[in-house]
PDB file of C-alpha atoms in Angstrom:
ATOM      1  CA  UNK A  97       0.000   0.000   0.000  1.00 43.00           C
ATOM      2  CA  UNK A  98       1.375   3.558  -0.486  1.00 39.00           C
ATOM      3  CA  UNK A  99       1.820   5.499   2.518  1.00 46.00           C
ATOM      4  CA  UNK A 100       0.117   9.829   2.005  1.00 46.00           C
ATOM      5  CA  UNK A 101       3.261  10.737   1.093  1.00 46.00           C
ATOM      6  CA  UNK A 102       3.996   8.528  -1.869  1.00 42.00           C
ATOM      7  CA  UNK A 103       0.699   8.459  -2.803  1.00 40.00           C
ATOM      8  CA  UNK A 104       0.751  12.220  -2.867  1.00 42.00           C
ATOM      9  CA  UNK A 105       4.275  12.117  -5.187  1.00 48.00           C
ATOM     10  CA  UNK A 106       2.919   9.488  -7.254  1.00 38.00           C
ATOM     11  CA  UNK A 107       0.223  12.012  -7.959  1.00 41.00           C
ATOM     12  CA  UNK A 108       2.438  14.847  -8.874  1.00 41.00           C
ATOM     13  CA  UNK A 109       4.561  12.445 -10.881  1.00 41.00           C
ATOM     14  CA  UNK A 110       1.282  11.680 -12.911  1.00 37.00           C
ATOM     15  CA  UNK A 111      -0.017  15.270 -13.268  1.00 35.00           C
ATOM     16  CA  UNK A 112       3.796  16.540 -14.451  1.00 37.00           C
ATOM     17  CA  UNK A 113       3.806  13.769 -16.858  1.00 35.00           C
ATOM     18  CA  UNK A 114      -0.060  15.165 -18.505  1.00 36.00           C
ATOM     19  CA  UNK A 115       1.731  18.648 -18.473  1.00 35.00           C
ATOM     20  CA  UNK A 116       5.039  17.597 -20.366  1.00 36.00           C
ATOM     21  CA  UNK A 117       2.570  15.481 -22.553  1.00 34.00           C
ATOM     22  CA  UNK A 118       0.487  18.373 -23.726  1.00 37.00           C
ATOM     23  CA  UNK A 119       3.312  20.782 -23.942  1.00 37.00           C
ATOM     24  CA  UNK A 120       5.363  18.831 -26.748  1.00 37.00           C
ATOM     25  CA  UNK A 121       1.943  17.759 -28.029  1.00 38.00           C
ATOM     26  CA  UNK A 122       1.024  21.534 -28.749  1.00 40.00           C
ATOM     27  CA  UNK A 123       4.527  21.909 -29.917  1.00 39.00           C
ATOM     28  CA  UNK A 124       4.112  19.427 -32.112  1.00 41.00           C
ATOM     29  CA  UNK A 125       1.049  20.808 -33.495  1.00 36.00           C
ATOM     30  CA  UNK A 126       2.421  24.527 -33.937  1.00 34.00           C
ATOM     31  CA  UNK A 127       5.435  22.983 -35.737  1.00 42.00           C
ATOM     32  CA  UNK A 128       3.246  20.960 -38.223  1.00 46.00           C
ATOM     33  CA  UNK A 129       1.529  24.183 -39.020  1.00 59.00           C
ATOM     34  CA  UNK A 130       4.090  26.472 -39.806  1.00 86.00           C
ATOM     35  CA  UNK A 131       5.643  23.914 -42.271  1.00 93.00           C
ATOM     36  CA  UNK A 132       5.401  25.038 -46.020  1.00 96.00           C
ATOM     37  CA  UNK A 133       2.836  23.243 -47.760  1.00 97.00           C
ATOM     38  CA  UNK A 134       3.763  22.742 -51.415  1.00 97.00           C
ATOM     39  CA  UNK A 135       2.000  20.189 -53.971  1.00 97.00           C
ATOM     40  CA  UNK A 136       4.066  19.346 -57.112  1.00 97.00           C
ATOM     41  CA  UNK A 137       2.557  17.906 -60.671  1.00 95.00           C
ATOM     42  CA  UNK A 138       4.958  15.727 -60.730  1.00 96.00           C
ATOM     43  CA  UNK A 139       7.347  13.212 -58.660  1.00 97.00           C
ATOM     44  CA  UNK A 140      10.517  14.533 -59.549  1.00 98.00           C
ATOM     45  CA  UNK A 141       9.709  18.138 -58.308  1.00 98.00           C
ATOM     46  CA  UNK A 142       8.247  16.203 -55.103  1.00 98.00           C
ATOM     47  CA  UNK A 143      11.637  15.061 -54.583  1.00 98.00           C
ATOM     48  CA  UNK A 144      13.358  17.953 -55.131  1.00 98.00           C
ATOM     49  CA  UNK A 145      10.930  19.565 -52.641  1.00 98.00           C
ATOM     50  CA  UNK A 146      12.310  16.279 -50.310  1.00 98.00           C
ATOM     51  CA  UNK A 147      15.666  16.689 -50.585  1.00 97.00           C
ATOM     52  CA  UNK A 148      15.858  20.677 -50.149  1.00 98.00           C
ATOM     53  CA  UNK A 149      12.725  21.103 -47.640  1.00 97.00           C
ATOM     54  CA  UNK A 150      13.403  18.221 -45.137  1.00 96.00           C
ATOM     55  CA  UNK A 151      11.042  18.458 -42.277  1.00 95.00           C
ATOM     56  CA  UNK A 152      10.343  22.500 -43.113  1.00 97.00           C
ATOM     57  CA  UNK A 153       7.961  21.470 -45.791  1.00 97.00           C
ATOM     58  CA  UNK A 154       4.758  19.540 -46.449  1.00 97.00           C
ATOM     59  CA  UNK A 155       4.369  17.923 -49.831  1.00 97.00           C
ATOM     60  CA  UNK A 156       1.852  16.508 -52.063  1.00 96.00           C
ATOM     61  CA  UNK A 157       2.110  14.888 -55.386  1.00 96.00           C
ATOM     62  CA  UNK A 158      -0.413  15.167 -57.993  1.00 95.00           C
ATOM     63  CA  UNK A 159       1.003  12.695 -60.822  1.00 94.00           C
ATOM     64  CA  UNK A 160       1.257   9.034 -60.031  1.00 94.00           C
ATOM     65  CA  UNK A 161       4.893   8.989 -61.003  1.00 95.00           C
ATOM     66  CA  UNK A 162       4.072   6.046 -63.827  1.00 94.00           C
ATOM     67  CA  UNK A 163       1.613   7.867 -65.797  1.00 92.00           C
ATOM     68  CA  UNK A 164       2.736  10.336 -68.795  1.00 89.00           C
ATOM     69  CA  UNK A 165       2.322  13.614 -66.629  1.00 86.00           C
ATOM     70  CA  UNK A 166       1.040  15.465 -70.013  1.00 78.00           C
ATOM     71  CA  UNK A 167      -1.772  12.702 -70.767  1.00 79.00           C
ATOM     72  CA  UNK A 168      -3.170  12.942 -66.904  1.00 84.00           C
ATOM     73  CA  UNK A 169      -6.854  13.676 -66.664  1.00 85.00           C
ATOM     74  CA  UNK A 170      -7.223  16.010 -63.171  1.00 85.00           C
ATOM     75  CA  UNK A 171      -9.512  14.405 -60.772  1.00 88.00           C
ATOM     76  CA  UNK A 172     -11.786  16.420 -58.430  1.00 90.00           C
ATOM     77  CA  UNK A 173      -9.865  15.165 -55.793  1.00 91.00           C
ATOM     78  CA  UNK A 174      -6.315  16.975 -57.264  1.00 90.00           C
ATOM     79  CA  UNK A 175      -8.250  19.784 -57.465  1.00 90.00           C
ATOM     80  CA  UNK A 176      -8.936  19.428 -53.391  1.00 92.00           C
ATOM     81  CA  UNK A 177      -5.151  19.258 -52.853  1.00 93.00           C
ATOM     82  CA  UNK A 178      -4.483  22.279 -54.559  1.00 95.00           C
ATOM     83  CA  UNK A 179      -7.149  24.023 -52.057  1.00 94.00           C
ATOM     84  CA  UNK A 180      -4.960  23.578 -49.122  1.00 92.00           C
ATOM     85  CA  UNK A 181      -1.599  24.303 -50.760  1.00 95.00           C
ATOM     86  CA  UNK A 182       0.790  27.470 -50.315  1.00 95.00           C
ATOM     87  CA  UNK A 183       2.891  26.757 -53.715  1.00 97.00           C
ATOM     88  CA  UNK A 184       1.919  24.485 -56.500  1.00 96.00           C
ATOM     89  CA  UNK A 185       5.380  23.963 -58.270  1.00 97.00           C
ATOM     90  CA  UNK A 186       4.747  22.707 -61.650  1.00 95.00           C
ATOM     91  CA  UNK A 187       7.476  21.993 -64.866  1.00 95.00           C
ATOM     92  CA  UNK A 188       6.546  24.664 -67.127  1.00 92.00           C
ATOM     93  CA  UNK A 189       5.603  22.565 -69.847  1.00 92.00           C
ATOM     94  CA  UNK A 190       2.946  21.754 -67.718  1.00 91.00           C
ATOM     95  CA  UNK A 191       0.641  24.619 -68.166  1.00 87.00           C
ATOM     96  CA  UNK A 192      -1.368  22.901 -70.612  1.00 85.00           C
ATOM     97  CA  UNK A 193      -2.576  20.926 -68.303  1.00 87.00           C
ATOM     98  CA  UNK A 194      -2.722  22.813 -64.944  1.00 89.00           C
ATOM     99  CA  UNK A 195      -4.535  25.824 -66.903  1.00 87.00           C
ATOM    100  CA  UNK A 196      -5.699  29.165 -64.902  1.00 87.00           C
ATOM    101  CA  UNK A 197      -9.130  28.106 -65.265  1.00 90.00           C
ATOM    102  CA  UNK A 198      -8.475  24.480 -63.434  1.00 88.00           C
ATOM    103  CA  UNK A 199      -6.276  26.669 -60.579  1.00 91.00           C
ATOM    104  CA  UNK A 200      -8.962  29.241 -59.765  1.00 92.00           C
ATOM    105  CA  UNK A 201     -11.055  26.156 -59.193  1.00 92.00           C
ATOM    106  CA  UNK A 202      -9.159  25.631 -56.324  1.00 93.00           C
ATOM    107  CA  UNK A 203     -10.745  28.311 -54.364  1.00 94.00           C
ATOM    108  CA  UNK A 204      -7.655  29.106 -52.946  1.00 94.00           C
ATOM    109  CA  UNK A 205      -6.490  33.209 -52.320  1.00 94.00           C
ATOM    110  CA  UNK A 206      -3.637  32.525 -51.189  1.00 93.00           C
ATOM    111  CA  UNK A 207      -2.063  29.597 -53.379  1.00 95.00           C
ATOM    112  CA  UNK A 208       0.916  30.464 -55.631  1.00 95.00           C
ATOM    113  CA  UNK A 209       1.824  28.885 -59.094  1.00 95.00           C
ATOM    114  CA  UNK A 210       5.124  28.789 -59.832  1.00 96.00           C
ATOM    115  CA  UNK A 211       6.547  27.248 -62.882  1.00 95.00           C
ATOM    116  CA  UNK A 212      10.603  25.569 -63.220  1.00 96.00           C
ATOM    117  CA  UNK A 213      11.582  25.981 -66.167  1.00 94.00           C
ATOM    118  CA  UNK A 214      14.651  23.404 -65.983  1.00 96.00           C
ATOM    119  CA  UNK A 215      15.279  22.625 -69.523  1.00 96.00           C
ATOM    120  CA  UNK A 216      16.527  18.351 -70.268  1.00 96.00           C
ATOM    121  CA  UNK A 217      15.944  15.294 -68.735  1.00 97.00           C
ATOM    122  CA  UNK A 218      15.851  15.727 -64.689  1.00 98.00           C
ATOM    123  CA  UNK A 219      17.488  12.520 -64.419  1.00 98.00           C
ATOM    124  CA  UNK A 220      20.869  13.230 -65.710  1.00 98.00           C
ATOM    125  CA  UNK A 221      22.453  14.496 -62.795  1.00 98.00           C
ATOM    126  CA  UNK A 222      23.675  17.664 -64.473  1.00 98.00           C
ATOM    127  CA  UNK A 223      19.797  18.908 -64.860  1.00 98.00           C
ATOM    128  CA  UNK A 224      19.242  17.135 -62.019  1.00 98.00           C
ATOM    129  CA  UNK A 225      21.609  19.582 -59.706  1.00 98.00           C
ATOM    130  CA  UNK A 226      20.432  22.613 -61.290  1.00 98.00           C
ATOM    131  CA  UNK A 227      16.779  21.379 -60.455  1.00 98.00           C
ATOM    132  CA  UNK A 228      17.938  21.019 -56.941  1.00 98.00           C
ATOM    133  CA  UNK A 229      18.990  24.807 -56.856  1.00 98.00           C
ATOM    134  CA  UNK A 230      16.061  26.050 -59.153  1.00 97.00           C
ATOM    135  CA  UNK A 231      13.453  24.487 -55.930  1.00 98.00           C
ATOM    136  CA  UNK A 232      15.829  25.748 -53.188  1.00 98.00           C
ATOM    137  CA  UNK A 233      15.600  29.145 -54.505  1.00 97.00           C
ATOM    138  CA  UNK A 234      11.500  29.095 -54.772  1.00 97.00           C
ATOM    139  CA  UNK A 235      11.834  27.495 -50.910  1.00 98.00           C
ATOM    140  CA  UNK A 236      13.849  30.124 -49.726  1.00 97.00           C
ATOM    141  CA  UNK A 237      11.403  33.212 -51.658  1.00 97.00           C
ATOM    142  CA  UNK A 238       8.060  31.860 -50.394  1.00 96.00           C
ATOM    143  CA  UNK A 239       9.289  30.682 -47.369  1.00 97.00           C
ATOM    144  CA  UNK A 240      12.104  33.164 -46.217  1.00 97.00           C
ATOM    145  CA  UNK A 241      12.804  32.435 -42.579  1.00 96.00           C
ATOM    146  CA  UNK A 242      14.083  29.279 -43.358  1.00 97.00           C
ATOM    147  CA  UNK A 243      16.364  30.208 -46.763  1.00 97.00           C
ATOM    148  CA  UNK A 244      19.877  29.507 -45.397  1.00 98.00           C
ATOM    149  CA  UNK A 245      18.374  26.242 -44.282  1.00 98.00           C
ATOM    150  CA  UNK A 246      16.800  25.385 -47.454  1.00 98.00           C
ATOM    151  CA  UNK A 247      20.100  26.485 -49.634  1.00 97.00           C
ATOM    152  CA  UNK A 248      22.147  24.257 -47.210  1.00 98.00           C
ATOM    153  CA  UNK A 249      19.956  21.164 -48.113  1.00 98.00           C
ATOM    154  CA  UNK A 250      20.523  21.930 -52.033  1.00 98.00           C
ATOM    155  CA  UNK A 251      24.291  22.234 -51.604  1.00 98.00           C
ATOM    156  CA  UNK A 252      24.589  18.822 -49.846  1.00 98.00           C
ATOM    157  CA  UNK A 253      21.792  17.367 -52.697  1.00 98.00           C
ATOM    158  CA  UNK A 254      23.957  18.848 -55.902  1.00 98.00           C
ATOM    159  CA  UNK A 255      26.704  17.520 -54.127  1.00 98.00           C
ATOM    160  CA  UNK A 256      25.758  14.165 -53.900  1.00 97.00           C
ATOM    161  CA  UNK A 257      23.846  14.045 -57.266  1.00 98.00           C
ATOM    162  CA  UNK A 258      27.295  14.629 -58.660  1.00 97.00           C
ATOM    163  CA  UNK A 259      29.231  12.106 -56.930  1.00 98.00           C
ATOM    164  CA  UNK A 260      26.289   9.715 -57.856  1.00 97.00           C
ATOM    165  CA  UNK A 261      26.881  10.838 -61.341  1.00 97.00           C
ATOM    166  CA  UNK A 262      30.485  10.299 -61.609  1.00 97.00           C
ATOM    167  CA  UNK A 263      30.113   6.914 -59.754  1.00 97.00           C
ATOM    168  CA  UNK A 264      27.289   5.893 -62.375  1.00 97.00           C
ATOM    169  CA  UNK A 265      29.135   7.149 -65.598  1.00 96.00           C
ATOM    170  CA  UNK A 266      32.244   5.199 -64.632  1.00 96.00           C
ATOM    171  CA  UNK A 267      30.039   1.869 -64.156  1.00 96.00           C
ATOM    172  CA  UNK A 268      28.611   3.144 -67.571  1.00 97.00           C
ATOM    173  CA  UNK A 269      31.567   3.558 -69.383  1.00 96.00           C
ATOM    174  CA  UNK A 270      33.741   0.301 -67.970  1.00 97.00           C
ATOM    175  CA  UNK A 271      30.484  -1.515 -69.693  1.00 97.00           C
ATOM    176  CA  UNK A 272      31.516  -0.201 -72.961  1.00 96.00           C
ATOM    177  CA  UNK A 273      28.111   1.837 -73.410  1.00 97.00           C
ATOM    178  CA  UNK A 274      30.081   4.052 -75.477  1.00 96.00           C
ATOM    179  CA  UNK A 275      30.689   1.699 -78.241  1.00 95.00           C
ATOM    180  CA  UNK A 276      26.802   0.891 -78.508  1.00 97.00           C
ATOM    181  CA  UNK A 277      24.247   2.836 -80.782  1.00 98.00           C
ATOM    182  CA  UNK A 278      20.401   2.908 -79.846  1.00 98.00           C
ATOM    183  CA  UNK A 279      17.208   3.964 -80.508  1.00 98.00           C
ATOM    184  CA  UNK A 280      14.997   5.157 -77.864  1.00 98.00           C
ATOM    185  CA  UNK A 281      12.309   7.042 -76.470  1.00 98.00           C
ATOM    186  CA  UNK A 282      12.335  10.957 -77.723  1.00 97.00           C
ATOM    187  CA  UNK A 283      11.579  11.229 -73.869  1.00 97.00           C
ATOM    188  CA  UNK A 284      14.457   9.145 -72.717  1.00 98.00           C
ATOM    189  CA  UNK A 285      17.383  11.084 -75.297  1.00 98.00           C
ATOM    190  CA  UNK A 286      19.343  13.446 -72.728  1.00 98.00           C
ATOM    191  CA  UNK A 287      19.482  10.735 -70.256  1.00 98.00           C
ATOM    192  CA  UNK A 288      20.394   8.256 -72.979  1.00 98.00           C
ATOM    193  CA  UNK A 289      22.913  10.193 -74.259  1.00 98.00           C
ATOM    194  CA  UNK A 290      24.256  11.479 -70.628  1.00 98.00           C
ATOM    195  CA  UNK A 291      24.564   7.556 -70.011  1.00 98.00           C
ATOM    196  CA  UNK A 292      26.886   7.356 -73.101  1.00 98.00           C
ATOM    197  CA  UNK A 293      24.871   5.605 -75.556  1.00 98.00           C
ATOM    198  CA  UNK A 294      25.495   6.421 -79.424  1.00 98.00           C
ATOM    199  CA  UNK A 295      21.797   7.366 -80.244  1.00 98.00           C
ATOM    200  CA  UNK A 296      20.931   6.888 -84.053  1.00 98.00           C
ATOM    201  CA  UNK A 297      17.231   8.190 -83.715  1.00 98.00           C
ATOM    202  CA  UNK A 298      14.501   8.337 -81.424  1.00 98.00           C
ATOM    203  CA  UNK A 299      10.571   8.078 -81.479  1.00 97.00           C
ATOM    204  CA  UNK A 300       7.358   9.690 -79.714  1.00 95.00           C
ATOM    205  CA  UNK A 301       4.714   7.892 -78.072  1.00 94.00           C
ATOM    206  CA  UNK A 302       2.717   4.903 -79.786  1.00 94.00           C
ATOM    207  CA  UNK A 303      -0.078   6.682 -81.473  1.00 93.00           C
ATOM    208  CA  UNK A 304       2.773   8.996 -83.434  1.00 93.00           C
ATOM    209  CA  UNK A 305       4.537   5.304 -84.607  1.00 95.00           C
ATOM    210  CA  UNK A 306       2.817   5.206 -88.299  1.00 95.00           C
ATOM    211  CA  UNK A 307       3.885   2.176 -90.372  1.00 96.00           C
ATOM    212  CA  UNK A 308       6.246   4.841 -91.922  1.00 97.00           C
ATOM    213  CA  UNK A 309       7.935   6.313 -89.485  1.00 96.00           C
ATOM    214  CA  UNK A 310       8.496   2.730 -87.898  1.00 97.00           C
ATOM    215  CA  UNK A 311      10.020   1.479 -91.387  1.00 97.00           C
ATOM    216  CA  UNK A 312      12.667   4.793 -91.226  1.00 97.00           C
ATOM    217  CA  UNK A 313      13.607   3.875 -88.353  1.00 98.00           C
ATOM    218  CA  UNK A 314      13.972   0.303 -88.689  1.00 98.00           C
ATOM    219  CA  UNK A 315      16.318   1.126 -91.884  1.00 98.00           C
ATOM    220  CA  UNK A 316      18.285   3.449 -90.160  1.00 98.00           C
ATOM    221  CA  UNK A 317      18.754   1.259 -86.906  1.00 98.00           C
ATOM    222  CA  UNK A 318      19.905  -1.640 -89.158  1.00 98.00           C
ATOM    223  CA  UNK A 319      22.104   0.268 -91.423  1.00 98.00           C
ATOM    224  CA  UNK A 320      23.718   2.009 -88.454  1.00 98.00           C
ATOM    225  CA  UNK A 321      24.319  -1.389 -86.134  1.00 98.00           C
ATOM    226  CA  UNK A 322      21.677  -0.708 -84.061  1.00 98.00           C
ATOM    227  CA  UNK A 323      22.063  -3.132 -80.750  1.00 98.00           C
ATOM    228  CA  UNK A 324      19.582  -1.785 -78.269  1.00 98.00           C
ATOM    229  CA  UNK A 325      15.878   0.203 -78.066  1.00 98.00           C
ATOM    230  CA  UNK A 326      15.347   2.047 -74.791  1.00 98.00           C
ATOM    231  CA  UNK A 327      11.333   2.570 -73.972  1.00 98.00           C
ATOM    232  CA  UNK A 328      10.403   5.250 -71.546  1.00 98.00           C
ATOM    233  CA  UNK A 329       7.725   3.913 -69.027  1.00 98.00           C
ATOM    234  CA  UNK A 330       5.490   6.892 -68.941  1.00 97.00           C
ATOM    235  CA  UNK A 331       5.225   8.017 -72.586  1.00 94.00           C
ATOM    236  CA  UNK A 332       4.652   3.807 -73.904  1.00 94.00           C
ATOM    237  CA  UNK A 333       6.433   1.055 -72.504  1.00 96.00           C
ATOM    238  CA  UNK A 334       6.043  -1.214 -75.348  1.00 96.00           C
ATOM    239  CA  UNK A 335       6.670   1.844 -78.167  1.00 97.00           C
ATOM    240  CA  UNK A 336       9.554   0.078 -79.504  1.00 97.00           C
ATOM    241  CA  UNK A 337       8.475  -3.608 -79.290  1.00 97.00           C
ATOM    242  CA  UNK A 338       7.989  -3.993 -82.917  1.00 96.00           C
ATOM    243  CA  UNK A 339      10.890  -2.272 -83.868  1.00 98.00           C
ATOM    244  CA  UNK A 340      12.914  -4.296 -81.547  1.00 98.00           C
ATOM    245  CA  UNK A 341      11.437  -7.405 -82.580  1.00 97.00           C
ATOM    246  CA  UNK A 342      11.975  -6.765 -86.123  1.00 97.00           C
ATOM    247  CA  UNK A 343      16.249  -5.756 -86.049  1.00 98.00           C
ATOM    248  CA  UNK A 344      16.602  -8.651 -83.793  1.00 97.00           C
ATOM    249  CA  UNK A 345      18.050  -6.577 -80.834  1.00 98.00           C
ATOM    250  CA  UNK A 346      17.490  -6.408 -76.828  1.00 97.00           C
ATOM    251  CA  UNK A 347      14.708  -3.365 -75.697  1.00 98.00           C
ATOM    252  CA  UNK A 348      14.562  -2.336 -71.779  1.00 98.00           C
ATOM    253  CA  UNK A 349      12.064   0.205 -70.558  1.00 98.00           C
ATOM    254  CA  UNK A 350      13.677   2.692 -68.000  1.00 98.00           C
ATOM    255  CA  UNK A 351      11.896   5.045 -66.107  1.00 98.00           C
ATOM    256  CA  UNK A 352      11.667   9.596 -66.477  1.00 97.00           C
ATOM    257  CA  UNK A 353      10.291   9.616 -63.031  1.00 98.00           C
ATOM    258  CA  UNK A 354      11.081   8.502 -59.434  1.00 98.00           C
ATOM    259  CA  UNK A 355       8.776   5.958 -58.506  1.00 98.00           C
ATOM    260  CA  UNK A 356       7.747   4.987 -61.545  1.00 97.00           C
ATOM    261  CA  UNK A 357       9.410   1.530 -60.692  1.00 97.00           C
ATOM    262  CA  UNK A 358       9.423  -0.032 -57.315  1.00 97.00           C
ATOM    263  CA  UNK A 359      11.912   0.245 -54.725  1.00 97.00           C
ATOM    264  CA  UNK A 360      12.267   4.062 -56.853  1.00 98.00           C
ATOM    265  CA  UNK A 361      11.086   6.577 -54.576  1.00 97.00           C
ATOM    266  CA  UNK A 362      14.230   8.735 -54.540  1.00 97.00           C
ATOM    267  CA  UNK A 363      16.105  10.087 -57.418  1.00 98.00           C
ATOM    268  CA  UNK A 364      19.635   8.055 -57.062  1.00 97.00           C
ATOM    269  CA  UNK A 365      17.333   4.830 -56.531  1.00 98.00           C
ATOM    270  CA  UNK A 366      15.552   5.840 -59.853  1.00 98.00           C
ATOM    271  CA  UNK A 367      18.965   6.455 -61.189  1.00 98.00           C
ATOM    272  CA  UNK A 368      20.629   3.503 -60.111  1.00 97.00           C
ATOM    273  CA  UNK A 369      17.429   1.293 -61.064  1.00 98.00           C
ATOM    274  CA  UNK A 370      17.837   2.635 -64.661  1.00 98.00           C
ATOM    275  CA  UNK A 371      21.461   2.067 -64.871  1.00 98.00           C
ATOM    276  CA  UNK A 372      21.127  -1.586 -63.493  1.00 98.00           C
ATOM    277  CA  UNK A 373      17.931  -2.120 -66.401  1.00 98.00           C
ATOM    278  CA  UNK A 374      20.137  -0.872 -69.167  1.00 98.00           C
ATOM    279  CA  UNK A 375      23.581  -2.869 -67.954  1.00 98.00           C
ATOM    280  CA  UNK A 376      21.124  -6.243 -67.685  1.00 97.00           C
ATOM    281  CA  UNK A 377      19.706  -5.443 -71.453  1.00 97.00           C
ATOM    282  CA  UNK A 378      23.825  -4.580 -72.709  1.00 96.00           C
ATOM    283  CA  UNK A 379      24.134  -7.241 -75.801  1.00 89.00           C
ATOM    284  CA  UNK A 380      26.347  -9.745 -74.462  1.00 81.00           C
TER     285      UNK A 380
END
């Protein structure tokens, strides 16, 4: 039994215990609300927002990071996430899609569009490090108390985006990628050619592959020595199939965004999952 006196600490105890509770609780709280809320049309500015924000943002994707973010139909339910957003960062050959009309329906005041315009294929590491600095420096504008913060995050992303990027290239290059000529994916060409690859030609998505423009390229892929055809997941998967199947060659399908494959959430695994695709499809 507990004597008065412990009873009476054991009380105390309990009642500090409610107090520290509820203080880090409301903390907690205040903390989650002052974070920046951002939504992003696609993944690869939702992981830029990742890697520079840290815990000083909130973000929401729009694009499921398989499907061809120009060929998305906006759901009601997008439309909802834009309604409780600060920034909406967007690629600026996204305003097609994301149109003034479909923002306003937001019925949000205070939400801010902001295009990148980040010309090339975000998954060279090159484009992918100025990306990096391009979303640190919208961070740090909207969302000024916490610039130095958010310009410290980019520096230690660019910086190992590039050491990612020299590791990968050398992998790249010791496989003799440099020797091979491909077609691919009009999508897929800066990374392609960042990799190494010779590219002879490239294509657009399925519905642009007329009997014609598959026979030119067939031609040209077998006069030139054409070993490999590199799809792009989001713009057609299969878009080279036939093409493939008629030079006699390997095809792999890599992926523009991260998460567009498992196990891909973050740029270097997105990276490293393409590299691994394209060394497994290498002619042997």
């Amino acid at each position: 039994m507990f004597s008065s006196r412990n009873m009476a600490r054991f009380m105390a105890n309990i009642v500090l215990l409610f107090l520290l509770l509820f203080v880090v609780t409301g903390c907690n709280s205040r903390q989650a609300s002052n974070k920046l809320k951002v939504v992003t049309g696609t993944s690869l500015l939702m992981t830029a927002v990742q890697e520079v924000g840290k815990d000083r943002v909130e973000v929401k994707n729009i694009i499921p990071p398989a499907s061809c973010p120009g060929h998305f139909d906006i759901k009601p339910s997008d439309v909802a996430v834009l309604s409780q957003a600060r920034v909406f960062l967007m690629h600026d050959w996204q305003g097609k899609l994301f149109t003034k009309e479909l923002v306003a329906s937001a019925n949000n005041p205070q939400l801010e569009v902001v295009p990148v315009a980040v010309k090339g294929n975000w998954m060279a590491p090159p484009v992918w490090q100025q990306a990096l600095q391009a979303v640190a420096s919208i961070l740090a504008e909207k969302d000024p108390a916490n610039k130095d913060y958010y310009k410290a995050k980019a520096q230690e992303a660019v910086d190992q985006a590039a050491r990612v990027g020299q590791e990968t290239q050398a992998r790249l290059q010791a496989a003799g990628v440099g020797n091979l000529k491909v077609l691919c994916s009009d999508q897929q060409e800066g990374f392609v050619r960042w990799a190494g690859f010779q590219v002879i030609g490239t294509y657009g998505r399925p519905e642009e592959l007329t009997p014609q423009r598959v026979k030119e390229l067939v031609d040209k892929g077998r006069q030139a020595g054409v070993q490999l055809i590199i799809d792009n997941l989001q713009s057609g998967p299969d878009a080279g199939a036939g093409m493939a199947k008629e030079l006699g060659i390997p095809r792999v399908t890599i992926s523009n965004f991260p998460g567009g494959l498992p196990g891909t959430d973050k740029w270097d695994q997105a990276l490293q999952k393409n590299v691994e695709l394209l060394l497994a499809a290498l002619p042997k």
